[in-house]
mmCIF file with all atom_site columns, C-alpha atoms in Angstrom:
data_model
loop_
_atom_site.group_PDB
_atom_site.id
_atom_site.type_symbol
_atom_site.label_atom_id
_atom_site.label_alt_id
_atom_site.label_comp_id
_atom_site.label_asym_id
_atom_site.label_entity_id
_atom_site.label_seq_id
_atom_site.pdbx_PDB_ins_code
_atom_site.Cartn_x
_atom_site.Cartn_y
_atom_site.Cartn_z
_atom_site.occupancy
_atom_site.B_iso_or_equiv
_atom_site.pdbx_formal_charge
_atom_site.auth_seq_id
_atom_site.auth_comp_id
_atom_site.auth_asym_id
_atom_site.auth_atom_id
_atom_site.pdbx_PDB_model_num
ATOM 1   C CA . MET A 1 1   ? -28.089 33.072  10.159  1.00 51.00 ? 1   MET A CA 1
ATOM 2   C CA . ALA A 1 2   ? -26.796 29.488  10.144  1.00 59.00 ? 2   ALA A CA 1
ATOM 3   C CA . GLU A 1 3   ? -24.691 28.412  13.070  1.00 63.00 ? 3   GLU A CA 1
ATOM 4   C CA . VAL A 1 4   ? -21.097 27.449  12.243  1.00 62.00 ? 4   VAL A CA 1
ATOM 5   C CA . ILE A 1 5   ? -20.336 23.957  13.526  1.00 74.00 ? 5   ILE A CA 1
ATOM 6   C CA . ASP A 1 6   ? -16.866 23.029  14.718  1.00 84.00 ? 6   ASP A CA 1
ATOM 7   C CA . PRO A 1 7   ? -15.839 20.235  12.287  1.00 89.00 ? 7   PRO A CA 1
ATOM 8   C CA . SER A 1 8   ? -14.370 18.185  15.115  1.00 88.00 ? 8   SER A CA 1
ATOM 9   C CA . GLN A 1 9   ? -17.831 18.148  16.755  1.00 90.00 ? 9   GLN A CA 1
ATOM 10  C CA . ASP A 1 10  ? -19.718 17.273  13.557  1.00 91.00 ? 10  ASP A CA 1
ATOM 11  C CA . LEU A 1 11  ? -20.214 13.487  13.640  1.00 92.00 ? 11  LEU A CA 1
ATOM 12  C CA . SER A 1 12  ? -20.177 13.282  9.828   1.00 93.00 ? 12  SER A CA 1
ATOM 13  C CA . SER A 1 13  ? -16.879 15.163  9.498   1.00 95.00 ? 13  SER A CA 1
ATOM 14  C CA . PRO A 1 14  ? -13.544 13.394  8.923   1.00 96.00 ? 14  PRO A CA 1
ATOM 15  C CA . TYR A 1 15  ? -12.156 15.769  11.560  1.00 96.00 ? 15  TYR A CA 1
ATOM 16  C CA . HIS A 1 16  ? -14.386 14.224  14.224  1.00 95.00 ? 16  HIS A CA 1
ATOM 17  C CA . VAL A 1 17  ? -12.561 11.922  16.618  1.00 95.00 ? 17  VAL A CA 1
ATOM 18  C CA . SER A 1 18  ? -14.946 9.769   18.606  1.00 92.00 ? 18  SER A CA 1
ATOM 19  C CA . SER A 1 19  ? -14.270 8.593   22.132  1.00 90.00 ? 19  SER A CA 1
ATOM 20  C CA . SER A 1 20  ? -13.874 5.050   20.772  1.00 89.00 ? 20  SER A CA 1
ATOM 21  C CA . ASP A 1 21  ? -11.100 6.094   18.346  1.00 93.00 ? 21  ASP A CA 1
ATOM 22  C CA . ASN A 1 22  ? -8.123  4.944   20.356  1.00 91.00 ? 22  ASN A CA 1
ATOM 23  C CA . PRO A 1 23  ? -4.630  5.597   18.931  1.00 93.00 ? 23  PRO A CA 1
ATOM 24  C CA . SER A 1 24  ? -3.305  2.345   20.380  1.00 91.00 ? 24  SER A CA 1
ATOM 25  C CA . PHE A 1 25  ? -5.830  0.127   18.564  1.00 91.00 ? 25  PHE A CA 1
ATOM 26  C CA . LEU A 1 26  ? -4.704  -2.128  15.752  1.00 93.00 ? 26  LEU A CA 1
ATOM 27  C CA . ILE A 1 27  ? -7.341  -1.362  13.106  1.00 96.00 ? 27  ILE A CA 1
ATOM 28  C CA . VAL A 1 28  ? -6.281  -4.104  10.665  1.00 97.00 ? 28  VAL A CA 1
ATOM 29  C CA . PRO A 1 29  ? -5.824  -7.835  11.280  1.00 94.00 ? 29  PRO A CA 1
ATOM 30  C CA . ASN A 1 30  ? -2.283  -7.920  9.884   1.00 94.00 ? 30  ASN A CA 1
ATOM 31  C CA . VAL A 1 31  ? 0.787   -5.710  10.154  1.00 97.00 ? 31  VAL A CA 1
ATOM 32  C CA . LEU A 1 32  ? 2.720   -4.475  7.137   1.00 97.00 ? 32  LEU A CA 1
ATOM 33  C CA . GLU A 1 33  ? 5.897   -6.494  6.682   1.00 95.00 ? 33  GLU A CA 1
ATOM 34  C CA . GLY A 1 34  ? 6.695   -5.492  3.100   1.00 91.00 ? 34  GLY A CA 1
ATOM 35  C CA . PRO A 1 35  ? 5.686   -8.432  0.907   1.00 92.00 ? 35  PRO A CA 1
ATOM 36  C CA . ASN A 1 36  ? 2.083   -8.224  2.130   1.00 94.00 ? 36  ASN A CA 1
ATOM 37  C CA . TYR A 1 37  ? 1.688   -4.558  1.127   1.00 95.00 ? 37  TYR A CA 1
ATOM 38  C CA . HIS A 1 38  ? -1.306  -4.955  -1.217  1.00 93.00 ? 38  HIS A CA 1
ATOM 39  C CA . HIS A 1 39  ? -3.316  -7.031  1.243   1.00 95.00 ? 39  HIS A CA 1
ATOM 40  C CA . TRP A 1 40  ? -2.369  -4.727  4.126   1.00 97.00 ? 40  TRP A CA 1
ATOM 41  C CA . SER A 1 41  ? -3.122  -1.503  2.228   1.00 97.00 ? 41  SER A CA 1
ATOM 42  C CA . HIS A 1 42  ? -6.531  -2.819  1.163   1.00 97.00 ? 42  HIS A CA 1
ATOM 43  C CA . SER A 1 43  ? -7.402  -3.730  4.766   1.00 97.00 ? 43  SER A CA 1
ATOM 44  C CA . PHE A 1 44  ? -6.117  -0.401  6.065   1.00 98.00 ? 44  PHE A CA 1
ATOM 45  C CA . ARG A 1 45  ? -8.107  1.585   3.481   1.00 98.00 ? 45  ARG A CA 1
ATOM 46  C CA . MET A 1 46  ? -11.290 -0.335  4.351   1.00 98.00 ? 46  MET A CA 1
ATOM 47  C CA . SER A 1 47  ? -10.802 0.463   8.031   1.00 97.00 ? 47  SER A CA 1
ATOM 48  C CA . LEU A 1 48  ? -10.211 4.146   7.318   1.00 98.00 ? 48  LEU A CA 1
ATOM 49  C CA . ILE A 1 49  ? -13.300 4.309   5.106   1.00 98.00 ? 49  ILE A CA 1
ATOM 50  C CA . SER A 1 50  ? -15.411 2.804   7.886   1.00 96.00 ? 50  SER A CA 1
ATOM 51  C CA . LYS A 1 51  ? -13.983 5.350   10.344  1.00 96.00 ? 51  LYS A CA 1
ATOM 52  C CA . ASN A 1 52  ? -14.454 8.261   7.890   1.00 97.00 ? 52  ASN A CA 1
ATOM 53  C CA . LYS A 1 53  ? -10.701 8.987   7.878   1.00 98.00 ? 53  LYS A CA 1
ATOM 54  C CA . ILE A 1 54  ? -9.772  7.925   4.319   1.00 98.00 ? 54  ILE A CA 1
ATOM 55  C CA . SER A 1 55  ? -9.471  11.598  3.323   1.00 98.00 ? 55  SER A CA 1
ATOM 56  C CA . PHE A 1 56  ? -6.271  11.876  5.338   1.00 98.00 ? 56  PHE A CA 1
ATOM 57  C CA . ILE A 1 57  ? -4.412  9.394   3.116   1.00 98.00 ? 57  ILE A CA 1
ATOM 58  C CA . ASP A 1 58  ? -6.033  9.886   -0.291  1.00 97.00 ? 58  ASP A CA 1
ATOM 59  C CA . GLY A 1 59  ? -5.216  13.590  -0.568  1.00 94.00 ? 59  GLY A CA 1
ATOM 60  C CA . THR A 1 60  ? -8.805  14.812  -0.289  1.00 96.00 ? 60  THR A CA 1
ATOM 61  C CA . ILE A 1 61  ? -7.968  16.742  2.870   1.00 96.00 ? 61  ILE A CA 1
ATOM 62  C CA . GLU A 1 62  ? -4.736  18.697  2.757   1.00 95.00 ? 62  GLU A CA 1
ATOM 63  C CA . ALA A 1 63  ? -2.993  20.007  5.841   1.00 96.00 ? 63  ALA A CA 1
ATOM 64  C CA . PRO A 1 64  ? -4.248  23.517  6.592   1.00 96.00 ? 64  PRO A CA 1
ATOM 65  C CA . THR A 1 65  ? -1.805  26.240  7.548   1.00 97.00 ? 65  THR A CA 1
ATOM 66  C CA . ARG A 1 66  ? -0.856  26.343  11.215  1.00 97.00 ? 66  ARG A CA 1
ATOM 67  C CA . THR A 1 67  ? -2.737  29.637  11.582  1.00 97.00 ? 67  THR A CA 1
ATOM 68  C CA . SER A 1 68  ? -5.968  28.186  10.184  1.00 95.00 ? 68  SER A CA 1
ATOM 69  C CA . SER A 1 69  ? -8.817  27.577  12.617  1.00 93.00 ? 69  SER A CA 1
ATOM 70  C CA . LEU A 1 70  ? -9.029  24.049  11.122  1.00 95.00 ? 70  LEU A CA 1
ATOM 71  C CA . PHE A 1 71  ? -5.438  23.172  12.008  1.00 96.00 ? 71  PHE A CA 1
ATOM 72  C CA . PRO A 1 72  ? -6.070  21.810  15.544  1.00 96.00 ? 72  PRO A CA 1
ATOM 73  C CA . ALA A 1 73  ? -8.909  19.558  14.303  1.00 96.00 ? 73  ALA A CA 1
ATOM 74  C CA . TRP A 1 74  ? -6.851  18.412  11.304  1.00 97.00 ? 74  TRP A CA 1
ATOM 75  C CA . GLN A 1 75  ? -3.777  17.771  13.457  1.00 98.00 ? 75  GLN A CA 1
ATOM 76  C CA . ARG A 1 76  ? -5.723  15.702  15.978  1.00 97.00 ? 76  ARG A CA 1
ATOM 77  C CA . ALA A 1 77  ? -7.433  13.505  13.365  1.00 98.00 ? 77  ALA A CA 1
ATOM 78  C CA . ASN A 1 78  ? -4.278  13.228  11.228  1.00 98.00 ? 78  ASN A CA 1
ATOM 79  C CA . MET A 1 79  ? -2.175  12.138  14.210  1.00 98.00 ? 79  MET A CA 1
ATOM 80  C CA . LEU A 1 80  ? -4.804  9.537   15.072  1.00 98.00 ? 80  LEU A CA 1
ATOM 81  C CA . VAL A 1 81  ? -4.411  8.072   11.562  1.00 98.00 ? 81  VAL A CA 1
ATOM 82  C CA . VAL A 1 82  ? -0.603  8.263   11.875  1.00 98.00 ? 82  VAL A CA 1
ATOM 83  C CA . SER A 1 83  ? -0.756  6.373   15.180  1.00 98.00 ? 83  SER A CA 1
ATOM 84  C CA . TRP A 1 84  ? -2.932  3.671   13.588  1.00 98.00 ? 84  TRP A CA 1
ATOM 85  C CA . MET A 1 85  ? -0.410  3.375   10.766  1.00 98.00 ? 85  MET A CA 1
ATOM 86  C CA . LEU A 1 86  ? 2.539   3.031   13.138  1.00 97.00 ? 86  LEU A CA 1
ATOM 87  C CA . LYS A 1 87  ? 0.656   0.407   15.134  1.00 97.00 ? 87  LYS A CA 1
ATOM 88  C CA . ALA A 1 88  ? -0.084  -1.567  11.929  1.00 98.00 ? 88  ALA A CA 1
ATOM 89  C CA . ILE A 1 89  ? 3.502   -1.653  10.617  1.00 97.00 ? 89  ILE A CA 1
ATOM 90  C CA . CYS A 1 90  ? 6.292   -3.997  11.701  1.00 97.00 ? 90  CYS A CA 1
ATOM 91  C CA . PRO A 1 91  ? 8.939   -2.286  13.881  1.00 97.00 ? 91  PRO A CA 1
ATOM 92  C CA . SER A 1 92  ? 11.696  -2.312  11.256  1.00 96.00 ? 92  SER A CA 1
ATOM 93  C CA . ILE A 1 93  ? 9.509   -0.423  8.762   1.00 96.00 ? 93  ILE A CA 1
ATOM 94  C CA . ALA A 1 94  ? 8.020   1.829   11.452  1.00 96.00 ? 94  ALA A CA 1
ATOM 95  C CA . GLN A 1 95  ? 11.531  3.013   12.350  1.00 96.00 ? 95  GLN A CA 1
ATOM 96  C CA . SER A 1 96  ? 11.885  4.530   8.884   1.00 95.00 ? 96  SER A CA 1
ATOM 97  C CA . ILE A 1 97  ? 8.736   6.657   9.195   1.00 96.00 ? 97  ILE A CA 1
ATOM 98  C CA . ILE A 1 98  ? 8.633   7.429   12.910  1.00 94.00 ? 98  ILE A CA 1
ATOM 99  C CA . CYS A 1 99  ? 9.602   11.084  12.360  1.00 95.00 ? 99  CYS A CA 1
ATOM 100 C CA . MET A 1 100 ? 6.972   11.706  9.683   1.00 97.00 ? 100 MET A CA 1
ATOM 101 C CA . ASP A 1 101 ? 3.831   13.409  10.934  1.00 96.00 ? 101 ASP A CA 1
ATOM 102 C CA . ASN A 1 102 ? 1.539   13.606  7.916   1.00 98.00 ? 102 ASN A CA 1
ATOM 103 C CA . ALA A 1 103 ? -0.611  10.533  7.163   1.00 98.00 ? 103 ALA A CA 1
ATOM 104 C CA . PHE A 1 104 ? -0.761  11.360  3.441   1.00 98.00 ? 104 PHE A CA 1
ATOM 105 C CA . ASP A 1 105 ? 3.046   11.540  3.194   1.00 98.00 ? 105 ASP A CA 1
ATOM 106 C CA . ILE A 1 106 ? 3.493   8.286   5.123   1.00 98.00 ? 106 ILE A CA 1
ATOM 107 C CA . TRP A 1 107 ? 0.920   6.507   2.947   1.00 98.00 ? 107 TRP A CA 1
ATOM 108 C CA . ASN A 1 108 ? 2.659   7.610   -0.249  1.00 97.00 ? 108 ASN A CA 1
ATOM 109 C CA . ASP A 1 109 ? 6.090   6.688   1.115   1.00 97.00 ? 109 ASP A CA 1
ATOM 110 C CA . LEU A 1 110 ? 4.908   3.158   1.926   1.00 97.00 ? 110 LEU A CA 1
ATOM 111 C CA . LYS A 1 111 ? 3.175   2.824   -1.441  1.00 96.00 ? 111 LYS A CA 1
ATOM 112 C CA . ASP A 1 112 ? 6.308   3.957   -3.294  1.00 94.00 ? 112 ASP A CA 1
ATOM 113 C CA . ARG A 1 113 ? 8.489   1.503   -1.399  1.00 93.00 ? 113 ARG A CA 1
ATOM 114 C CA . PHE A 1 114 ? 6.332   -1.607  -1.265  1.00 92.00 ? 114 PHE A CA 1
ATOM 115 C CA . SER A 1 115 ? 3.786   -1.674  -4.090  1.00 88.00 ? 115 SER A CA 1
ATOM 116 C CA . GLN A 1 116 ? 6.469   -2.348  -6.728  1.00 80.00 ? 116 GLN A CA 1
ATOM 117 C CA . GLY A 1 117 ? 7.755   -5.471  -4.973  1.00 64.00 ? 117 GLY A CA 1
ATOM 118 C CA . ASP A 1 118 ? 4.429   -7.212  -5.350  1.00 54.00 ? 118 ASP A CA 1
ATOM 119 C CA . MET A 1 119 ? 4.179   -6.232  -9.012  1.00 58.00 ? 119 MET A CA 1
ATOM 120 C CA . ILE A 1 120 ? 7.535   -7.888  -9.736  1.00 61.00 ? 120 ILE A CA 1
ATOM 121 C CA . ARG A 1 121 ? 6.373   -11.063 -7.991  1.00 63.00 ? 121 ARG A CA 1
ATOM 122 C CA . ILE A 1 122 ? 3.093   -10.892 -9.894  1.00 69.00 ? 122 ILE A CA 1
ATOM 123 C CA . SER A 1 123 ? 4.943   -10.623 -13.206 1.00 69.00 ? 123 SER A CA 1
ATOM 124 C CA . ASP A 1 124 ? 7.055   -13.650 -12.258 1.00 71.00 ? 124 ASP A CA 1
ATOM 125 C CA . LEU A 1 125 ? 3.891   -15.616 -11.486 1.00 72.00 ? 125 LEU A CA 1
ATOM 126 C CA . GLN A 1 126 ? 2.281   -14.449 -14.735 1.00 76.00 ? 126 GLN A CA 1
ATOM 127 C CA . GLU A 1 127 ? 5.370   -15.660 -16.567 1.00 78.00 ? 127 GLU A CA 1
ATOM 128 C CA . MET A 1 128 ? 5.131   -19.065 -14.871 1.00 76.00 ? 128 MET A CA 1
ATOM 129 C CA . ILE A 1 129 ? 1.428   -19.312 -15.719 1.00 81.00 ? 129 ILE A CA 1
ATOM 130 C CA . SER A 1 130 ? 2.130   -18.369 -19.316 1.00 76.00 ? 130 SER A CA 1
ATOM 131 C CA . SER A 1 131 ? 4.868   -21.012 -19.518 1.00 72.00 ? 131 SER A CA 1
ATOM 132 C CA . PHE A 1 132 ? 2.528   -23.581 -17.995 1.00 71.00 ? 132 PHE A CA 1
ATOM 133 C CA . LYS A 1 133 ? -0.203  -22.771 -20.529 1.00 72.00 ? 133 LYS A CA 1
ATOM 134 C CA . GLN A 1 134 ? 2.318   -23.169 -23.342 1.00 70.00 ? 134 GLN A CA 1
ATOM 135 C CA . GLY A 1 135 ? 3.290   -26.598 -22.011 1.00 63.00 ? 135 GLY A CA 1
ATOM 136 C CA . SER A 1 136 ? 6.803   -25.828 -20.887 1.00 53.00 ? 136 SER A CA 1
ATOM 137 C CA . GLY A 1 137 ? 6.573   -28.333 -18.094 1.00 50.00 ? 137 GLY A CA 1
ATOM 138 C CA . TYR A 1 138 ? 5.769   -26.357 -14.942 1.00 48.00 ? 138 TYR A CA 1
ATOM 139 C CA . GLY A 1 139 ? 3.935   -28.688 -12.614 1.00 49.00 ? 139 GLY A CA 1
ATOM 140 C CA . ARG A 1 140 ? 4.330   -31.770 -14.820 1.00 47.00 ? 140 ARG A CA 1
ATOM 141 C CA . GLY A 1 141 ? 7.329   -33.406 -13.249 1.00 47.00 ? 141 GLY A CA 1
ATOM 142 C CA . SER A 1 142 ? 9.749   -31.726 -15.611 1.00 45.00 ? 142 SER A CA 1
ATOM 143 C CA . TYR A 1 143 ? 10.187  -28.523 -13.646 1.00 47.00 ? 143 TYR A CA 1
ATOM 144 C CA . GLY A 1 144 ? 13.276  -26.702 -14.744 1.00 47.00 ? 144 GLY A CA 1
ATOM 145 C CA . ARG A 1 145 ? 14.021  -28.783 -17.831 1.00 50.00 ? 145 ARG A CA 1
ATOM 146 C CA . GLY A 1 146 ? 15.360  -26.326 -20.335 1.00 52.00 ? 146 GLY A CA 1
ATOM 147 C CA . ASN A 1 147 ? 14.351  -23.270 -18.312 1.00 57.00 ? 147 ASN A CA 1
ATOM 148 C CA . ALA A 1 148 ? 17.266  -23.298 -15.888 1.00 57.00 ? 148 ALA A CA 1
ATOM 149 C CA . SER A 1 149 ? 19.668  -22.708 -18.750 1.00 68.00 ? 149 SER A CA 1
ATOM 150 C CA . LYS A 1 150 ? 17.706  -19.652 -19.895 1.00 75.00 ? 150 LYS A CA 1
ATOM 151 C CA . ILE A 1 151 ? 18.996  -16.457 -18.297 1.00 74.00 ? 151 ILE A CA 1
ATOM 152 C CA . CYS A 1 152 ? 17.707  -13.002 -19.113 1.00 71.00 ? 152 CYS A CA 1
ATOM 153 C CA . SER A 1 153 ? 20.673  -10.782 -19.926 1.00 70.00 ? 153 SER A CA 1
ATOM 154 C CA . HIS A 1 154 ? 18.561  -7.681  -19.187 1.00 65.00 ? 154 HIS A CA 1
ATOM 155 C CA . TYR A 1 155 ? 17.096  -8.665  -15.800 1.00 65.00 ? 155 TYR A CA 1
ATOM 156 C CA . GLY A 1 156 ? 19.402  -11.523 -14.757 1.00 68.00 ? 156 GLY A CA 1
ATOM 157 C CA . LYS A 1 157 ? 16.495  -13.812 -13.938 1.00 71.00 ? 157 LYS A CA 1
ATOM 158 C CA . THR A 1 158 ? 16.451  -17.482 -14.927 1.00 74.00 ? 158 THR A CA 1
ATOM 159 C CA . GLY A 1 159 ? 13.596  -19.073 -16.832 1.00 73.00 ? 159 GLY A CA 1
ATOM 160 C CA . HIS A 1 160 ? 13.403  -16.640 -19.744 1.00 71.00 ? 160 HIS A CA 1
ATOM 161 C CA . THR A 1 161 ? 15.617  -14.747 -22.151 1.00 77.00 ? 161 THR A CA 1
ATOM 162 C CA . ILE A 1 162 ? 15.839  -11.073 -23.029 1.00 72.00 ? 162 ILE A CA 1
ATOM 163 C CA . ASP A 1 163 ? 13.656  -11.790 -26.090 1.00 74.00 ? 163 ASP A CA 1
ATOM 164 C CA . THR A 1 164 ? 10.670  -12.574 -23.847 1.00 76.00 ? 164 THR A CA 1
ATOM 165 C CA . CYS A 1 165 ? 11.466  -10.249 -20.924 1.00 74.00 ? 165 CYS A CA 1
ATOM 166 C CA . TYR A 1 166 ? 8.433   -8.153  -19.947 1.00 70.00 ? 166 TYR A CA 1
ATOM 167 C CA . ARG A 1 167 ? 10.644  -5.675  -18.133 1.00 72.00 ? 167 ARG A CA 1
ATOM 168 C CA . LYS A 1 168 ? 12.594  -5.046  -21.347 1.00 70.00 ? 168 LYS A CA 1
ATOM 169 C CA . HIS A 1 169 ? 9.781   -5.074  -23.911 1.00 70.00 ? 169 HIS A CA 1
ATOM 170 C CA . GLY A 1 170 ? 6.797   -4.047  -21.780 1.00 71.00 ? 170 GLY A CA 1
ATOM 171 C CA . PHE A 1 171 ? 4.001   -5.980  -20.205 1.00 67.00 ? 171 PHE A CA 1
ATOM 172 C CA . PRO A 1 172 ? 1.259   -7.401  -22.440 1.00 71.00 ? 172 PRO A CA 1
ATOM 173 C CA . PRO A 1 173 ? -2.036  -5.444  -22.556 1.00 68.00 ? 173 PRO A CA 1
ATOM 174 C CA . HIS A 1 174 ? -3.905  -8.184  -20.655 1.00 69.00 ? 174 HIS A CA 1
ATOM 175 C CA . PHE A 1 175 ? -1.340  -8.165  -17.834 1.00 63.00 ? 175 PHE A CA 1
ATOM 176 C CA . LYS A 1 176 ? -2.814  -7.099  -14.482 1.00 63.00 ? 176 LYS A CA 1
ATOM 177 C CA . PHE A 1 177 ? -0.772  -5.688  -11.627 1.00 57.00 ? 177 PHE A CA 1
#
């Protein structure tokens, strides 16, 4: 009969917490401040993959019931990931998630709040690049000539009209977020 191994003692298990896994360590080189969400989330995911804890934020491991024999191991590893998240987030953002205790829920909350902001900035940059390619004057000493008077009545942004607004008509197929 095969011996049942406690998942927290199995070195290959995501439930295993090694003696070097310190909750006060900053596991990424930068803290989340909002606008840097995509860079931060990529760094954080890489760190969790290297520590075999990615399953706690990607939904692979769900929280077991409190009566499950796995609950103590899950809770310990999950709270370690939560502590790393709190350490890697600026204080003003951390205040909004301090009472959350599930790494998966925190990850999704941050993604919902901050991933869209970068996509809007990316679309603005794509629009500028498109205008530059069409010779509208960006970067040629005529910045703003003609564009400042254009105001999108749908989005309220200057530099384009509702006729060319991606947010109104949809993003082109080649557009990358």
